[in-house]
XYZ file of C-alpha atoms in Angstrom:
397
model
C -25.654 87.716 -104.018
C -22.267 89.117 -104.959
C -19.269 87.115 -103.774
C -17.224 89.000 -101.131
C -14.080 88.766 -103.290
C -15.820 90.929 -105.899
C -15.562 93.823 -103.437
C -12.604 95.930 -104.642
C -11.528 96.550 -101.062
C -11.294 92.821 -100.423
C -9.271 92.266 -103.598
C -6.842 94.944 -102.389
C -6.306 93.032 -99.110
C -9.003 94.671 -96.961
C -11.971 92.961 -95.298
C -15.564 94.187 -95.562
C -16.924 95.685 -92.360
C -19.757 93.499 -91.058
C -22.012 96.428 -90.253
C -21.061 99.291 -92.556
C -19.631 97.588 -95.616
C -16.367 99.507 -95.289
C -13.072 97.671 -95.483
C -10.342 98.200 -92.887
C -8.209 99.598 -95.693
C -10.836 102.266 -96.374
C -11.055 103.151 -92.687
C -7.265 103.407 -92.467
C -7.216 105.750 -95.443
C -9.860 107.867 -93.790
C -7.778 107.927 -90.611
C -4.730 109.149 -92.530
C -6.751 111.985 -94.065
C -7.920 113.057 -90.619
C -4.401 112.951 -89.252
C -3.251 115.329 -91.980
C -5.746 118.004 -90.913
C -4.363 121.005 -88.965
C -6.253 120.203 -85.773
C -4.596 116.719 -85.643
C -1.022 118.009 -85.634
C -0.835 118.405 -81.860
C -1.682 114.718 -81.371
C 1.084 113.374 -83.626
C 3.565 112.761 -80.806
C 1.168 110.453 -78.942
C -0.671 108.900 -81.867
C -0.142 105.141 -82.424
C 1.775 103.976 -85.447
C -0.338 103.758 -88.596
C -1.537 100.318 -89.550
C -4.177 97.826 -88.482
C -3.468 98.124 -84.741
C -3.876 101.899 -84.815
C -7.645 101.581 -85.015
C -9.654 99.981 -82.242
C -12.226 99.047 -84.864
C -9.833 96.840 -86.831
C -9.608 93.830 -84.533
C -13.332 92.987 -84.546
C -13.141 92.568 -88.307
C -10.668 89.715 -87.954
C -11.253 86.139 -86.779
C -10.592 85.537 -83.094
C -6.966 84.686 -82.418
C -5.668 86.115 -85.670
C -3.497 89.056 -86.621
C -3.460 91.856 -85.553
C -4.817 90.873 -82.140
C -2.245 88.083 -82.013
C 1.298 89.045 -82.929
C 3.742 86.156 -82.573
C 6.699 88.508 -82.875
C 5.954 90.124 -79.504
C 7.689 87.238 -77.695
C 10.688 87.483 -80.025
C 11.186 91.239 -79.723
C 14.060 91.291 -77.198
C 16.754 88.948 -75.984
C 15.367 88.700 -72.459
C 11.861 87.765 -73.588
C 13.250 85.141 -75.963
C 15.138 83.636 -73.035
C 12.104 83.838 -70.767
C 9.771 82.114 -73.226
C 12.222 79.512 -74.546
C 10.559 76.105 -74.557
C 13.884 74.245 -74.383
C 16.561 75.161 -71.863
C 20.235 74.321 -72.299
C 22.783 74.315 -69.485
C 26.104 72.712 -68.641
C 24.408 69.779 -66.902
C 23.303 68.624 -70.360
C 26.889 68.192 -71.590
C 29.012 65.052 -71.443
C 32.510 65.272 -72.876
C 34.124 62.394 -74.822
C 37.938 62.383 -74.514
C 40.755 60.280 -75.968
C 43.636 58.975 -73.868
C 46.955 57.580 -75.084
C 50.226 56.312 -73.618
C 53.161 58.520 -72.691
C 53.752 61.733 -70.775
C 53.032 65.323 -71.748
C 51.446 64.093 -74.990
C 48.926 66.152 -76.965
C 48.356 64.609 -80.375
C 45.984 66.451 -82.746
C 43.493 64.331 -84.674
C 43.487 65.718 -88.237
C 39.932 64.624 -89.057
C 38.613 66.174 -85.809
C 39.830 69.792 -85.582
C 40.596 70.949 -82.014
C 40.314 67.394 -80.641
C 43.395 65.653 -79.238
C 44.673 62.408 -77.842
C 46.112 63.208 -74.419
C 48.438 61.305 -72.179
C 47.023 60.720 -68.716
C 48.812 63.687 -67.123
C 47.520 66.106 -69.760
C 44.062 64.528 -69.711
C 43.719 65.100 -65.970
C 44.410 68.806 -66.507
C 41.683 69.039 -69.160
C 39.203 67.107 -67.019
C 39.845 69.501 -64.135
C 38.963 72.392 -66.445
C 35.766 70.598 -67.528
C 34.786 70.185 -63.878
C 35.359 73.896 -63.240
C 32.979 74.659 -66.111
C 30.299 72.488 -64.503
C 30.373 69.567 -66.948
C 29.052 66.615 -64.916
C 30.865 63.717 -66.611
C 33.471 62.733 -69.163
C 33.576 59.610 -71.363
C 36.987 57.991 -71.905
C 38.048 56.296 -75.152
C 41.511 54.782 -75.621
C 44.036 55.065 -78.402
C 45.744 51.681 -78.231
C 49.152 51.032 -79.721
C 49.188 48.498 -82.548
C 51.325 45.967 -80.655
C 48.555 45.703 -78.041
C 45.824 44.970 -80.583
C 45.198 41.234 -80.774
C 42.484 38.899 -82.100
C 41.488 37.913 -78.544
C 41.461 41.592 -77.362
C 42.887 40.679 -73.953
C 44.274 44.194 -73.400
C 40.629 45.279 -72.927
C 40.531 43.595 -69.513
C 44.080 44.316 -68.435
C 43.609 46.168 -65.104
C 46.618 48.325 -65.963
C 45.545 49.307 -69.467
C 45.554 52.990 -70.368
C 41.838 53.440 -69.617
C 42.009 51.922 -66.138
C 45.099 53.953 -65.244
C 43.398 57.114 -66.517
C 40.268 56.413 -64.474
C 42.281 55.900 -61.289
C 44.233 59.111 -61.797
C 41.151 61.175 -62.622
C 39.366 59.837 -59.560
C 42.399 60.701 -57.425
C 42.845 64.247 -58.699
C 39.340 65.255 -59.880
C 37.054 63.140 -57.678
C 33.849 65.091 -58.190
C 33.376 64.492 -61.904
C 31.623 61.433 -63.298
C 33.617 58.972 -65.393
C 32.001 56.963 -68.183
C 33.909 54.059 -69.729
C 33.213 52.694 -73.179
C 32.742 48.929 -73.235
C 33.572 47.540 -76.665
C 36.500 45.648 -78.128
C 37.238 47.690 -81.254
C 40.145 49.744 -79.797
C 41.874 46.488 -78.786
C 40.853 44.305 -81.716
C 43.393 43.608 -84.468
C 40.439 43.391 -86.875
C 38.736 46.609 -85.710
C 35.420 45.050 -84.657
C 33.435 45.579 -81.466
C 33.330 41.832 -80.846
C 35.520 38.759 -81.246
C 35.868 37.524 -84.808
C 36.168 33.904 -85.937
C 36.260 32.927 -89.603
C 34.851 36.311 -90.554
C 31.904 36.014 -88.126
C 31.469 38.384 -85.172
C 30.710 36.086 -82.270
C 27.988 37.211 -79.915
C 28.120 35.164 -76.715
C 31.904 34.869 -76.629
C 32.111 38.644 -77.094
C 29.727 39.182 -74.183
C 32.039 37.160 -71.934
C 34.905 39.443 -72.956
C 32.826 42.558 -72.337
C 32.010 41.348 -68.838
C 35.714 41.108 -68.013
C 36.314 44.562 -69.484
C 33.484 46.032 -67.397
C 34.776 44.520 -64.157
C 38.302 45.982 -64.447
C 36.818 49.382 -65.299
C 34.557 49.256 -62.239
C 37.527 48.224 -60.097
C 39.432 51.258 -61.378
C 36.641 53.577 -60.204
C 34.435 53.996 -63.283
C 31.006 55.381 -62.410
C 29.101 54.467 -65.575
C 29.701 51.447 -67.783
C 28.650 52.221 -71.365
C 28.403 49.138 -73.605
C 28.570 50.379 -77.200
C 29.123 47.032 -78.906
C 25.496 46.076 -79.755
C 25.927 42.388 -78.879
C 22.648 40.746 -77.874
C 22.193 40.215 -74.129
C 25.264 42.131 -73.016
C 23.460 44.566 -70.711
C 21.883 41.819 -68.590
C 25.124 39.858 -68.447
C 27.179 42.902 -67.435
C 24.599 43.931 -64.826
C 24.629 40.487 -63.221
C 28.434 40.354 -63.226
C 28.785 43.817 -61.678
C 26.289 42.942 -58.964
C 28.084 39.669 -58.162
C 31.407 41.507 -57.945
C 30.041 44.059 -55.460
C 29.486 46.922 -57.915
C 25.712 47.196 -57.693
C 25.949 51.002 -57.646
C 27.903 51.227 -60.888
C 25.482 52.452 -63.514
C 24.948 51.211 -67.060
C 24.406 53.640 -69.907
C 23.485 51.374 -72.781
C 24.097 52.322 -76.385
C 20.680 50.841 -76.960
C 20.096 52.213 -80.466
C 23.459 52.375 -82.192
C 23.314 52.448 -85.964
C 25.752 51.114 -88.566
C 26.514 54.653 -89.631
C 28.944 56.279 -92.045
C 29.413 59.135 -89.544
C 31.947 57.282 -87.355
C 35.003 57.645 -89.589
C 36.925 60.330 -87.660
C 36.355 58.471 -84.364
C 38.035 55.403 -85.834
C 40.976 57.591 -86.753
C 41.111 58.815 -83.155
C 41.254 55.352 -81.563
C 43.338 53.856 -84.356
C 40.849 51.228 -85.518
C 39.881 52.656 -88.895
C 42.642 51.111 -90.983
C 42.307 47.798 -89.155
C 38.589 47.299 -89.758
C 37.799 44.344 -91.985
C 34.354 44.407 -93.571
C 31.648 46.427 -91.848
C 29.556 46.337 -88.684
C 26.153 45.815 -90.254
C 25.600 42.392 -88.643
C 25.465 43.864 -85.143
C 24.872 47.620 -85.384
C 21.399 48.709 -86.471
C 20.123 49.297 -89.981
C 19.771 53.083 -90.522
C 16.412 52.392 -92.200
C 14.780 51.075 -89.000
C 12.961 52.910 -86.231
C 10.591 50.352 -84.670
C 13.568 48.082 -84.122
C 15.187 50.799 -82.007
C 12.250 50.675 -79.603
C 12.610 46.900 -79.283
C 16.324 47.280 -78.541
C 15.646 49.935 -75.919
C 12.916 47.902 -74.245
C 15.185 44.868 -73.982
C 18.049 46.881 -72.495
C 15.772 48.426 -69.884
C 14.477 44.993 -68.964
C 18.076 43.798 -68.618
C 18.959 46.556 -66.179
C 20.118 49.596 -68.156
C 19.909 52.764 -66.052
C 20.284 55.145 -68.992
C 19.943 54.914 -72.757
C 22.010 56.156 -75.664
C 21.084 56.885 -79.269
C 23.997 57.087 -81.711
C 24.593 58.961 -84.036
C 22.815 62.184 -83.179
C 21.666 64.704 -85.763
C 20.571 62.210 -88.461
C 18.605 60.279 -85.809
C 16.628 62.968 -83.979
C 13.449 61.034 -84.760
C 14.846 58.058 -82.839
C 15.725 60.231 -79.843
C 12.192 61.595 -79.809
C 10.508 58.201 -80.163
C 12.635 56.606 -77.465
C 12.007 59.389 -74.958
C 8.291 59.499 -75.656
C 7.908 55.723 -75.437
C 9.934 54.974 -72.304
C 10.482 58.223 -70.344
C 13.839 56.843 -69.197
C 17.022 58.939 -69.018
C 17.922 59.269 -72.694
C 21.211 60.513 -74.080
C 22.475 61.089 -77.585
C 25.963 61.080 -79.079
C 26.903 63.878 -81.470
C 29.440 61.694 -83.220
C 32.777 62.481 -84.810
C 31.458 62.862 -88.355
C 28.841 65.384 -87.255
C 31.479 67.306 -85.324
C 33.957 67.212 -88.206
C 31.396 68.593 -90.685
C 30.512 71.541 -88.459
C 34.145 72.329 -87.695
C 35.248 72.068 -91.327
C 32.501 74.425 -92.454
C 33.337 76.867 -89.644
C 37.023 76.821 -90.576
C 36.067 77.746 -94.140
C 34.006 80.650 -92.840
C 30.790 79.099 -94.128
C 29.236 78.720 -90.662
C 29.542 80.639 -87.399
C 31.254 78.135 -85.097
C 29.815 79.397 -81.796
C 26.262 79.672 -83.065
C 26.101 76.288 -84.785
C 27.692 74.628 -81.757
C 24.916 75.881 -79.493
C 22.161 75.311 -82.040
C 23.205 71.741 -82.783
C 23.286 70.774 -79.095
C 19.982 72.539 -78.478
C 18.411 70.439 -81.248
C 19.113 67.260 -79.267
C 17.491 68.712 -76.178
C 14.488 69.792 -78.218
C 14.096 66.258 -79.560
C 13.893 64.956 -75.995
C 17.457 64.090 -74.967
C 18.369 64.497 -71.306
C 22.003 65.020 -72.209
C 24.441 65.057 -75.100
C 27.837 63.449 -75.561
C 29.624 65.967 -77.731
C 33.177 66.984 -78.548
C 31.799 70.532 -78.371
C 31.058 70.180 -74.652
C 33.851 72.406 -73.356
C 33.342 75.240 -75.818
C 29.558 75.141 -75.377
C 30.001 75.149 -71.585
C 32.287 78.169 -71.865
C 29.629 79.992 -73.867
C 26.895 79.055 -71.400
C 29.013 80.242 -68.496
C 29.317 83.613 -70.220
C 25.531 83.837 -70.271
C 25.071 83.420 -74.004
C 22.270 80.875 -74.056
C 20.278 81.979 -77.056
C 20.942 83.241 -80.502
C 21.259 87.043 -80.674
């Protein structure tokens, strides 16, 4: 028996007809000849376009579910149908905005390594937070820029009830009461050595650091913070903070744990923003996670949930989409991701050079986190993405 591929019609891309031995290509050619006859001219205006779909006999010659019966491009053909069939939806409720606060009045300090990001004094910060609320952003996350004379080895400025973070929280809650406030809990902005925990003889102390983090959490809750976000990666800190908040009468204050925070090279611009970069001695590999590990992230998350975490954080974002996905699939808990300063800086630098379209990559990058399973994204792009969403531009053109 002759192999079907020996049929010239098959070699040209046609398929043999099961009953008549004719290929679809041959039938199409015959159809074109008929259409060129004089009696076919009157039907030209209503005739279907030439091609496989023009003949009702073509589809039976193809496997079920294959082209041309199935055309995946139908659901991509117009903007409205792309929106209607989008598997992942993005809206302003998915956006959390990290902001930097500093001392002074009427201060707006640009951060060179983070284009379009500023350190604001409290008065200017309140104005920006009010704008974020108008856009529909549900919460902001506050990070301090601490003056060098307030950075000490014991980090006691972290639990000063009148530090710049606590004063900012009180003022935001007074003037913009309907927006959520997240406070970072870690010692690096206040630490003369730039670490997230207390340092003794070159060692980052775990349990002593947890005691300090408890004190920091309490003054933030007293100031009106809604969500305590421990980003330090000390063992046992979530359970200890939860117990301390409950004892102090703050049982309703939530904990968003940086449960899977990696010792990443993508944090550099953030350290510039809070002023800890030049102070850092050594690295953070003894307490932040090894970028090579994924199973360990699930263990960290499980422990934090057992200790009372209400929400989870994966940090950084784009290089760790697999972690976001695994965490959400494994635990089904509220899962957030931080698009960190290095990710932001790369996108902005490329956009400034004209190599990327700023608006499109901003939306696409945030959408990627949602697609991976995140319930929300901490991103310095939050305001500009929210402005785009409010204009109704929620998919690529």
